[in-house]
Amino acid sequence: MTAIRPLVAGNWKMNGLGSALAELVTLRQVLAEKPVPEADVMVCPPATLLTRAAEVLEGSNIALGAQDCHPLPSGPHTGDVSAEMLADAGATAVIVGHSERRLDHGESDALVNAKARAAYRADLTAIICIGETQAQHQDGGTLDVLKRQVQGSVPEEARAMNTIIAYEPVWAIGSGLTPTPADVARLQGAIRENLRQLLGETEGRAMRILYGGSVKPANAAELLFVPNVNGALVGGASLKGLDFYEILSAYRDPEAT
Ligand code: PGA
């Protein structure tokens, strides 16, 4: 079996005015000087910056993603943005089901599933987020939550080439807390098993599963080489081009100049 190519994706959340594009310029420059051919890289700025970010990143190997989409292609949904619009603005991927959307906007697994299918319809890769809350973590219900979220949020037509899973324990997001590498291995392994059951051996084995939640330059090396961790979804530390590069460079061959 060929190894899964890792991805480090940055989720800017509701951060970033036009001036933040300078961070993308920095990222692009440092990657040109010290490439990391071992991994893919993506940034997901707010929708308002997509078109301008696409211009900054044009011709680079930094992919552009968005943070959410509506399930429908167009219509009377004030304030919403469709997957087709994101693709039109230059995105090639979209995050769906981030815990902040599940919690702030009451998004269900069924809605997340519909949003992932909208992504496929627009030829976008769906980055489907799952993860247990603090209370579920304390109750020992994590494995059940993850299984339910995979079954509910991941469409049956999901394929490794159009879908990425991001496991993000809600209690680890923005808190500076992370699970131990052993727990990350156990939970990502369980997600892998759930994917194999849902999608079959080939797709279940090949699909990327990212870890997210307080990934920083200081802990990247210990989290990114855990079995079944195929990269990271990075929030706060993705806002600075150099910090984000430092996380990505955990994959860099130490012999490279
Ligand atoms: P964080 O966010 O890296 O700031 O914890 C991760 C995420 O929510 O994707």
PDB file of C-alpha atoms and ligand atoms in Angstrom:
ATOM      1  CA  MET A   1       0.000   0.000   0.000  1.00  0.00           C
ATOM      2  CA  THR A   2       1.352   3.428  -0.855  1.00  0.00           C
ATOM      3  CA  ALA A   3       1.746   5.818   2.048  1.00  0.00           C
ATOM      4  CA  ILE A   4      -0.841   8.553   2.440  1.00  0.00           C
ATOM      5  CA  ARG A   5       0.588  11.950   1.536  1.00  0.00           C
ATOM      6  CA  PRO A   6       0.157  14.304   4.480  1.00  0.00           C
ATOM      7  CA  LEU A   7      -1.629  17.651   4.365  1.00  0.00           C
ATOM      8  CA  VAL A   8      -1.217  20.626   6.654  1.00  0.00           C
ATOM      9  CA  ALA A   9      -4.237  22.919   6.336  1.00  0.00           C
ATOM     10  CA  GLY A  10      -4.660  26.285   8.047  1.00  0.00           C
ATOM     11  CA  ASN A  11      -8.100  27.401   9.200  1.00  0.00           C
ATOM     12  CA  TRP A  12      -8.097  31.156   9.702  1.00  0.00           C
ATOM     13  CA  LYS A  13     -11.679  31.125  11.068  1.00  0.00           C
ATOM     14  CA  MET A  14     -13.186  34.642  11.347  1.00  0.00           C
ATOM     15  CA  ASN A  15      -9.786  36.305  11.215  1.00  0.00           C
ATOM     16  CA  GLY A  16      -8.063  38.289   8.538  1.00  0.00           C
ATOM     17  CA  LEU A  17      -8.519  41.581   6.711  1.00  0.00           C
ATOM     18  CA  GLY A  18      -6.753  42.396   3.470  1.00  0.00           C
ATOM     19  CA  SER A  19      -3.565  43.162   5.382  1.00  0.00           C
ATOM     20  CA  ALA A  20      -3.368  39.495   6.471  1.00  0.00           C
ATOM     21  CA  LEU A  21      -2.578  38.519   2.891  1.00  0.00           C
ATOM     22  CA  ALA A  22       0.989  39.543   3.738  1.00  0.00           C
ATOM     23  CA  GLU A  23       1.174  36.306   5.764  1.00  0.00           C
ATOM     24  CA  LEU A  24       0.455  34.336   2.602  1.00  0.00           C
ATOM     25  CA  VAL A  25       3.192  36.212   0.801  1.00  0.00           C
ATOM     26  CA  THR A  26       5.570  35.234   3.626  1.00  0.00           C
ATOM     27  CA  LEU A  27       4.436  31.617   3.504  1.00  0.00           C
ATOM     28  CA  ARG A  28       4.914  31.495  -0.225  1.00  0.00           C
ATOM     29  CA  GLN A  29       8.379  33.010   0.036  1.00  0.00           C
ATOM     30  CA  VAL A  30       9.616  30.712   2.755  1.00  0.00           C
ATOM     31  CA  LEU A  31       8.253  27.676   0.908  1.00  0.00           C
ATOM     32  CA  ALA A  32      10.055  28.767  -2.243  1.00  0.00           C
ATOM     33  CA  GLU A  33      13.313  29.042  -0.282  1.00  0.00           C
ATOM     34  CA  LYS A  34      12.880  25.912   1.827  1.00  0.00           C
ATOM     35  CA  PRO A  35      10.323  23.641   0.152  1.00  0.00           C
ATOM     36  CA  VAL A  36       8.605  20.790   1.964  1.00  0.00           C
ATOM     37  CA  PRO A  37       7.988  18.320  -0.852  1.00  0.00           C
ATOM     38  CA  GLU A  38       6.966  15.655   1.682  1.00  0.00           C
ATOM     39  CA  ALA A  39       3.571  17.261   2.397  1.00  0.00           C
ATOM     40  CA  ASP A  40       0.724  19.215   0.828  1.00  0.00           C
ATOM     41  CA  VAL A  41      -0.240  22.606   2.206  1.00  0.00           C
ATOM     42  CA  MET A  42      -3.521  24.526   2.179  1.00  0.00           C
ATOM     43  CA  VAL A  43      -4.857  27.728   3.687  1.00  0.00           C
ATOM     44  CA  CYS A  44      -8.526  28.398   4.403  1.00  0.00           C
ATOM     45  CA  PRO A  45      -9.034  32.158   4.859  1.00  0.00           C
ATOM     46  CA  PRO A  46     -12.477  33.730   5.334  1.00  0.00           C
ATOM     47  CA  ALA A  47     -14.686  33.844   2.231  1.00  0.00           C
ATOM     48  CA  THR A  48     -14.091  37.591   1.862  1.00  0.00           C
ATOM     49  CA  LEU A  49     -10.398  36.975   1.154  1.00  0.00           C
ATOM     50  CA  LEU A  50     -10.666  34.000  -1.198  1.00  0.00           C
ATOM     51  CA  THR A  51     -10.387  35.870  -4.474  1.00  0.00           C
ATOM     52  CA  ARG A  52      -7.484  38.000  -3.313  1.00  0.00           C
ATOM     53  CA  ALA A  53      -5.777  34.993  -1.684  1.00  0.00           C
ATOM     54  CA  ALA A  54      -6.140  33.085  -4.965  1.00  0.00           C
ATOM     55  CA  GLU A  55      -4.245  35.900  -6.685  1.00  0.00           C
ATOM     56  CA  VAL A  56      -1.470  35.838  -4.084  1.00  0.00           C
ATOM     57  CA  LEU A  57      -1.142  32.056  -4.327  1.00  0.00           C
ATOM     58  CA  GLU A  58      -1.416  31.730  -8.082  1.00  0.00           C
ATOM     59  CA  GLY A  59       1.339  29.530  -9.492  1.00  0.00           C
ATOM     60  CA  SER A  60       2.380  28.295  -6.025  1.00  0.00           C
ATOM     61  CA  ASN A  61       1.690  24.839  -4.641  1.00  0.00           C
ATOM     62  CA  ILE A  62      -0.282  26.253  -1.711  1.00  0.00           C
ATOM     63  CA  ALA A  63      -3.894  25.138  -2.103  1.00  0.00           C
ATOM     64  CA  LEU A  64      -6.819  27.363  -1.197  1.00  0.00           C
ATOM     65  CA  GLY A  65      -9.786  26.189   0.852  1.00  0.00           C
ATOM     66  CA  ALA A  66     -12.925  27.743   2.323  1.00  0.00           C
ATOM     67  CA  GLN A  67     -14.493  27.262   5.748  1.00  0.00           C
ATOM     68  CA  ASP A  68     -18.143  26.402   5.140  1.00  0.00           C
ATOM     69  CA  CYS A  69     -20.749  26.182   2.404  1.00  0.00           C
ATOM     70  CA  HIS A  70     -24.518  26.006   2.034  1.00  0.00           C
ATOM     71  CA  PRO A  71     -25.888  22.676   0.741  1.00  0.00           C
ATOM     72  CA  LEU A  72     -27.684  24.290  -2.204  1.00  0.00           C
ATOM     73  CA  PRO A  73     -26.040  25.819  -5.293  1.00  0.00           C
ATOM     74  CA  SER A  74     -27.961  29.136  -5.170  1.00  0.00           C
ATOM     75  CA  GLY A  75     -31.210  30.672  -3.978  1.00  0.00           C
ATOM     76  CA  PRO A  76     -32.880  32.767  -1.289  1.00  0.00           C
ATOM     77  CA  HIS A  77     -30.415  32.168   1.578  1.00  0.00           C
ATOM     78  CA  THR A  78     -29.232  35.587   2.671  1.00  0.00           C
ATOM     79  CA  GLY A  79     -25.683  35.634   3.917  1.00  0.00           C
ATOM     80  CA  ASP A  80     -24.876  32.074   2.860  1.00  0.00           C
ATOM     81  CA  VAL A  81     -22.280  31.054   0.297  1.00  0.00           C
ATOM     82  CA  SER A  82     -22.581  28.016  -1.976  1.00  0.00           C
ATOM     83  CA  ALA A  83     -19.880  25.521  -2.855  1.00  0.00           C
ATOM     84  CA  GLU A  84     -20.107  26.678  -6.475  1.00  0.00           C
ATOM     85  CA  MET A  85     -19.387  30.260  -5.381  1.00  0.00           C
ATOM     86  CA  LEU A  86     -16.349  29.111  -3.407  1.00  0.00           C
ATOM     87  CA  ALA A  87     -15.034  27.210  -6.414  1.00  0.00           C
ATOM     88  CA  ASP A  88     -15.671  30.266  -8.556  1.00  0.00           C
ATOM     89  CA  ALA A  89     -13.642  32.370  -6.086  1.00  0.00           C
ATOM     90  CA  GLY A  90     -10.678  30.016  -6.434  1.00  0.00           C
ATOM     91  CA  ALA A  91     -11.140  27.447  -3.650  1.00  0.00           C
ATOM     92  CA  THR A  92     -10.465  23.771  -4.304  1.00  0.00           C
ATOM     93  CA  ALA A  93     -11.646  22.544  -0.905  1.00  0.00           C
ATOM     94  CA  VAL A  94     -14.075  23.461   1.845  1.00  0.00           C
ATOM     95  CA  ILE A  95     -14.185  22.653   5.538  1.00  0.00           C
ATOM     96  CA  VAL A  96     -17.597  21.347   6.616  1.00  0.00           C
ATOM     97  CA  GLY A  97     -18.882  20.471  10.078  1.00  0.00           C
ATOM     98  CA  HIS A  98     -16.263  22.348  12.064  1.00  0.00           C
ATOM     99  CA  SER A  99     -17.220  22.133  15.731  1.00  0.00           C
ATOM    100  CA  GLU A 100     -17.664  25.909  15.851  1.00  0.00           C
ATOM    101  CA  ARG A 101     -20.371  25.566  13.208  1.00  0.00           C
ATOM    102  CA  ARG A 102     -21.886  22.515  14.872  1.00  0.00           C
ATOM    103  CA  LEU A 103     -22.029  24.386  18.203  1.00  0.00           C
ATOM    104  CA  ASP A 104     -22.611  28.020  17.157  1.00  0.00           C
ATOM    105  CA  HIS A 105     -25.090  27.194  14.391  1.00  0.00           C
ATOM    106  CA  GLY A 106     -26.562  23.911  15.603  1.00  0.00           C
ATOM    107  CA  GLU A 107     -25.348  22.004  12.548  1.00  0.00           C
ATOM    108  CA  SER A 108     -26.362  18.339  12.574  1.00  0.00           C
ATOM    109  CA  ASP A 109     -24.557  15.387  11.015  1.00  0.00           C
ATOM    110  CA  ALA A 110     -27.237  15.319   8.308  1.00  0.00           C
ATOM    111  CA  LEU A 111     -26.549  18.946   7.390  1.00  0.00           C
ATOM    112  CA  VAL A 112     -22.798  18.370   7.382  1.00  0.00           C
ATOM    113  CA  ASN A 113     -23.370  15.372   5.109  1.00  0.00           C
ATOM    114  CA  ALA A 114     -25.402  17.545   2.728  1.00  0.00           C
ATOM    115  CA  LYS A 115     -22.656  20.178   2.734  1.00  0.00           C
ATOM    116  CA  ALA A 116     -20.026  17.544   1.890  1.00  0.00           C
ATOM    117  CA  ARG A 117     -22.197  16.426  -1.037  1.00  0.00           C
ATOM    118  CA  ALA A 118     -22.485  20.061  -2.125  1.00  0.00           C
ATOM    119  CA  ALA A 119     -18.686  20.201  -2.135  1.00  0.00           C
ATOM    120  CA  TYR A 120     -18.518  17.173  -4.470  1.00  0.00           C
ATOM    121  CA  ARG A 121     -21.147  18.726  -6.731  1.00  0.00           C
ATOM    122  CA  ALA A 122     -18.870  21.774  -7.128  1.00  0.00           C
ATOM    123  CA  ASP A 123     -15.720  19.637  -7.561  1.00  0.00           C
ATOM    124  CA  LEU A 124     -14.356  20.704  -4.184  1.00  0.00           C
ATOM    125  CA  THR A 125     -12.656  18.445  -1.675  1.00  0.00           C
ATOM    126  CA  ALA A 126     -14.700  18.204   1.531  1.00  0.00           C
ATOM    127  CA  ILE A 127     -12.737  18.457   4.777  1.00  0.00           C
ATOM    128  CA  ILE A 128     -15.226  16.915   7.192  1.00  0.00           C
ATOM    129  CA  CYS A 129     -14.590  17.734  10.859  1.00  0.00           C
ATOM    130  CA  ILE A 130     -15.574  15.498  13.738  1.00  0.00           C
ATOM    131  CA  GLY A 131     -14.705  15.501  17.434  1.00  0.00           C
ATOM    132  CA  GLU A 132     -16.091  15.075  20.909  1.00  0.00           C
ATOM    133  CA  THR A 133     -16.924  17.890  23.340  1.00  0.00           C
ATOM    134  CA  GLN A 134     -15.371  18.246  26.767  1.00  0.00           C
ATOM    135  CA  ALA A 135     -18.464  16.690  28.394  1.00  0.00           C
ATOM    136  CA  GLN A 136     -18.460  13.722  26.009  1.00  0.00           C
ATOM    137  CA  HIS A 137     -14.734  13.302  26.610  1.00  0.00           C
ATOM    138  CA  GLN A 138     -15.281  13.252  30.383  1.00  0.00           C
ATOM    139  CA  ASP A 139     -18.190  10.821  30.103  1.00  0.00           C
ATOM    140  CA  GLY A 140     -15.998   8.373  28.212  1.00  0.00           C
ATOM    141  CA  GLY A 141     -18.294   8.589  25.184  1.00  0.00           C
ATOM    142  CA  THR A 142     -15.682   9.637  22.655  1.00  0.00           C
ATOM    143  CA  LEU A 143     -15.611   6.461  20.553  1.00  0.00           C
ATOM    144  CA  ASP A 144     -19.408   6.405  20.223  1.00  0.00           C
ATOM    145  CA  VAL A 145     -19.504  10.092  19.263  1.00  0.00           C
ATOM    146  CA  LEU A 146     -16.844   9.654  16.599  1.00  0.00           C
ATOM    147  CA  LYS A 147     -18.563   6.601  15.154  1.00  0.00           C
ATOM    148  CA  ARG A 148     -21.903   8.397  15.022  1.00  0.00           C
ATOM    149  CA  GLN A 149     -20.324  11.462  13.423  1.00  0.00           C
ATOM    150  CA  VAL A 150     -18.520   9.406  10.771  1.00  0.00           C
ATOM    151  CA  GLN A 151     -21.683   7.472   9.955  1.00  0.00           C
ATOM    152  CA  GLY A 152     -23.808  10.610   9.842  1.00  0.00           C
ATOM    153  CA  SER A 153     -21.479  13.209   8.353  1.00  0.00           C
ATOM    154  CA  VAL A 154     -19.491  11.250   5.777  1.00  0.00           C
ATOM    155  CA  PRO A 155     -21.529  10.583   2.607  1.00  0.00           C
ATOM    156  CA  GLU A 156     -21.482   7.055   1.223  1.00  0.00           C
ATOM    157  CA  GLU A 157     -20.083   8.448  -2.009  1.00  0.00           C
ATOM    158  CA  ALA A 158     -17.075   9.926  -0.194  1.00  0.00           C
ATOM    159  CA  ARG A 159     -13.782   8.883  -1.764  1.00  0.00           C
ATOM    160  CA  ALA A 160     -10.193   9.375  -0.632  1.00  0.00           C
ATOM    161  CA  MET A 161      -9.644  11.707  -3.575  1.00  0.00           C
ATOM    162  CA  ASN A 162     -12.485  14.092  -2.650  1.00  0.00           C
ATOM    163  CA  THR A 163     -12.715  13.806   1.132  1.00  0.00           C
ATOM    164  CA  ILE A 164     -10.453  14.473   4.097  1.00  0.00           C
ATOM    165  CA  ILE A 165     -11.466  13.821   7.702  1.00  0.00           C
ATOM    166  CA  ALA A 166     -10.272  16.149  10.455  1.00  0.00           C
ATOM    167  CA  TYR A 167     -10.451  14.798  13.999  1.00  0.00           C
ATOM    168  CA  GLU A 168     -10.602  17.773  16.341  1.00  0.00           C
ATOM    169  CA  PRO A 169     -11.423  17.175  20.010  1.00  0.00           C
ATOM    170  CA  VAL A 170     -13.523  20.256  20.847  1.00  0.00           C
ATOM    171  CA  TRP A 171     -11.779  20.638  24.204  1.00  0.00           C
ATOM    172  CA  ALA A 172      -8.410  20.858  22.449  1.00  0.00           C
ATOM    173  CA  ILE A 173      -9.403  23.634  20.032  1.00  0.00           C
ATOM    174  CA  GLY A 174      -7.855  26.971  20.938  1.00  0.00           C
ATOM    175  CA  SER A 175      -7.203  25.778  24.501  1.00  0.00           C
ATOM    176  CA  GLY A 176      -3.542  24.848  24.335  1.00  0.00           C
ATOM    177  CA  LEU A 177      -4.548  21.344  25.496  1.00  0.00           C
ATOM    178  CA  THR A 178      -3.915  18.280  23.349  1.00  0.00           C
ATOM    179  CA  PRO A 179      -4.612  14.594  23.812  1.00  0.00           C
ATOM    180  CA  THR A 180      -1.543  12.435  24.396  1.00  0.00           C
ATOM    181  CA  PRO A 181       0.022  10.946  21.251  1.00  0.00           C
ATOM    182  CA  ALA A 182      -1.185   7.538  22.483  1.00  0.00           C
ATOM    183  CA  ASP A 183      -4.781   8.802  22.656  1.00  0.00           C
ATOM    184  CA  VAL A 184      -4.482  10.440  19.249  1.00  0.00           C
ATOM    185  CA  ALA A 185      -3.252   7.099  17.845  1.00  0.00           C
ATOM    186  CA  ARG A 186      -6.113   5.196  19.463  1.00  0.00           C
ATOM    187  CA  LEU A 187      -8.816   7.618  18.293  1.00  0.00           C
ATOM    188  CA  GLN A 188      -7.496   8.157  14.780  1.00  0.00           C
ATOM    189  CA  GLY A 189      -7.216   4.363  14.491  1.00  0.00           C
ATOM    190  CA  ALA A 190     -10.855   4.034  15.532  1.00  0.00           C
ATOM    191  CA  ILE A 191     -11.873   6.624  12.927  1.00  0.00           C
ATOM    192  CA  ARG A 192      -9.925   4.682  10.298  1.00  0.00           C
ATOM    193  CA  GLU A 193     -11.873   1.555  11.263  1.00  0.00           C
ATOM    194  CA  ASN A 194     -15.182   3.459  11.048  1.00  0.00           C
ATOM    195  CA  LEU A 195     -14.243   4.707   7.582  1.00  0.00           C
ATOM    196  CA  ARG A 196     -13.365   1.198   6.416  1.00  0.00           C
ATOM    197  CA  GLN A 197     -16.721  -0.044   7.599  1.00  0.00           C
ATOM    198  CA  LEU A 198     -18.575   2.805   5.921  1.00  0.00           C
ATOM    199  CA  LEU A 199     -16.670   3.101   2.656  1.00  0.00           C
ATOM    200  CA  GLY A 200     -14.924  -0.246   2.218  1.00  0.00           C
ATOM    201  CA  GLU A 201     -11.277  -1.245   2.529  1.00  0.00           C
ATOM    202  CA  THR A 202      -9.783   0.682  -0.368  1.00  0.00           C
ATOM    203  CA  GLU A 203     -11.300   4.079   0.305  1.00  0.00           C
ATOM    204  CA  GLY A 204     -11.266   3.690   4.081  1.00  0.00           C
ATOM    205  CA  ARG A 205      -7.568   2.899   4.097  1.00  0.00           C
ATOM    206  CA  ALA A 206      -6.572   5.665   1.673  1.00  0.00           C
ATOM    207  CA  MET A 207      -8.530   8.578   3.159  1.00  0.00           C
ATOM    208  CA  ARG A 208      -6.540  11.254   4.954  1.00  0.00           C
ATOM    209  CA  ILE A 209      -7.354  11.770   8.615  1.00  0.00           C
ATOM    210  CA  LEU A 210      -5.956  15.029   9.971  1.00  0.00           C
ATOM    211  CA  TYR A 211      -5.550  15.866  13.642  1.00  0.00           C
ATOM    212  CA  GLY A 212      -6.619  19.327  14.796  1.00  0.00           C
ATOM    213  CA  GLY A 213      -6.683  21.163  18.124  1.00  0.00           C
ATOM    214  CA  SER A 214      -3.853  23.335  19.475  1.00  0.00           C
ATOM    215  CA  VAL A 215      -1.271  22.160  16.949  1.00  0.00           C
ATOM    216  CA  LYS A 216       1.721  24.502  17.329  1.00  0.00           C
ATOM    217  CA  PRO A 217       5.324  24.555  16.147  1.00  0.00           C
ATOM    218  CA  ALA A 218       6.335  23.165  19.556  1.00  0.00           C
ATOM    219  CA  ASN A 219       4.130  20.052  19.440  1.00  0.00           C
ATOM    220  CA  ALA A 220       3.887  19.380  15.691  1.00  0.00           C
ATOM    221  CA  ALA A 221       6.641  16.785  15.588  1.00  0.00           C
ATOM    222  CA  GLU A 222       5.093  14.766  18.419  1.00  0.00           C
ATOM    223  CA  LEU A 223       1.556  14.839  16.962  1.00  0.00           C
ATOM    224  CA  LEU A 224       2.185  14.516  13.229  1.00  0.00           C
ATOM    225  CA  PHE A 225       4.046  11.218  13.230  1.00  0.00           C
ATOM    226  CA  VAL A 226       1.430   9.311  15.181  1.00  0.00           C
ATOM    227  CA  PRO A 227      -0.059   6.335  13.274  1.00  0.00           C
ATOM    228  CA  ASN A 228      -3.137   7.316  11.253  1.00  0.00           C
ATOM    229  CA  VAL A 229      -2.364  11.028  11.529  1.00  0.00           C
ATOM    230  CA  ASN A 230      -2.073  12.185   7.924  1.00  0.00           C
ATOM    231  CA  GLY A 231      -1.528  15.844   8.644  1.00  0.00           C
ATOM    232  CA  ALA A 232      -3.037  18.652  10.680  1.00  0.00           C
ATOM    233  CA  LEU A 233      -5.824  21.204  10.647  1.00  0.00           C
ATOM    234  CA  VAL A 234      -4.306  24.236  12.325  1.00  0.00           C
ATOM    235  CA  GLY A 235      -6.254  27.208  13.672  1.00  0.00           C
ATOM    236  CA  GLY A 236      -4.473  29.917  15.684  1.00  0.00           C
ATOM    237  CA  ALA A 237      -0.959  28.971  14.632  1.00  0.00           C
ATOM    238  CA  SER A 238      -1.890  29.228  10.940  1.00  0.00           C
ATOM    239  CA  LEU A 239      -2.436  32.985  11.149  1.00  0.00           C
ATOM    240  CA  LYS A 240       1.282  33.720  11.061  1.00  0.00           C
ATOM    241  CA  GLY A 241       2.997  32.523   7.897  1.00  0.00           C
ATOM    242  CA  LEU A 242       6.207  31.595   9.693  1.00  0.00           C
ATOM    243  CA  ASP A 243       4.520  29.658  12.509  1.00  0.00           C
ATOM    244  CA  PHE A 244       2.456  27.766   9.984  1.00  0.00           C
ATOM    245  CA  TYR A 245       5.549  27.004   7.932  1.00  0.00           C
ATOM    246  CA  GLU A 246       7.289  25.745  11.058  1.00  0.00           C
ATOM    247  CA  ILE A 247       4.483  23.236  11.651  1.00  0.00           C
ATOM    248  CA  LEU A 248       4.606  22.107   8.035  1.00  0.00           C
ATOM    249  CA  SER A 249       8.374  21.783   8.200  1.00  0.00           C
ATOM    250  CA  ALA A 250       8.026  18.994  10.765  1.00  0.00           C
ATOM    251  CA  TYR A 251       7.724  16.866   7.601  1.00  0.00           C
ATOM    252  CA  ARG A 252      10.828  18.325   6.024  1.00  0.00           C
ATOM    253  CA  ASP A 253      13.769  16.048   5.423  1.00  0.00           C
ATOM    254  CA  PRO A 254      16.349  17.142   8.042  1.00  0.00           C
ATOM    255  CA  GLU A 255      19.089  16.552   5.443  1.00  0.00           C
ATOM    256  CA  ALA A 256      17.539  19.088   3.044  1.00  0.00           C
ATOM    257  CA  THR A 257      19.394  22.364   2.761  1.00  0.00           C
TER     258      THR A 257
HETATM  259  P1  PGA B   1      -6.565  25.673  17.001  1.00  0.00           P
HETATM  260  O1  PGA B   1      -7.857  25.407  16.070  1.00  0.00           O
HETATM  261  O2  PGA B   1      -5.365  25.169  16.231  1.00  0.00           O
HETATM  262  O3  PGA B   1      -6.532  27.156  17.208  1.00  0.00           O
HETATM  263  O4  PGA B   1      -6.768  24.889  18.260  1.00  0.00           O
HETATM  264  C1  PGA B   1      -7.976  24.238  15.310  1.00  0.00           C
HETATM  265  C2  PGA B   1      -9.275  24.263  14.537  1.00  0.00           C
HETATM  266  O5  PGA B   1     -10.305  24.647  15.091  1.00  0.00           O
HETATM  267  O6  PGA B   1      -9.304  23.890  13.340  1.00  0.00           O
END
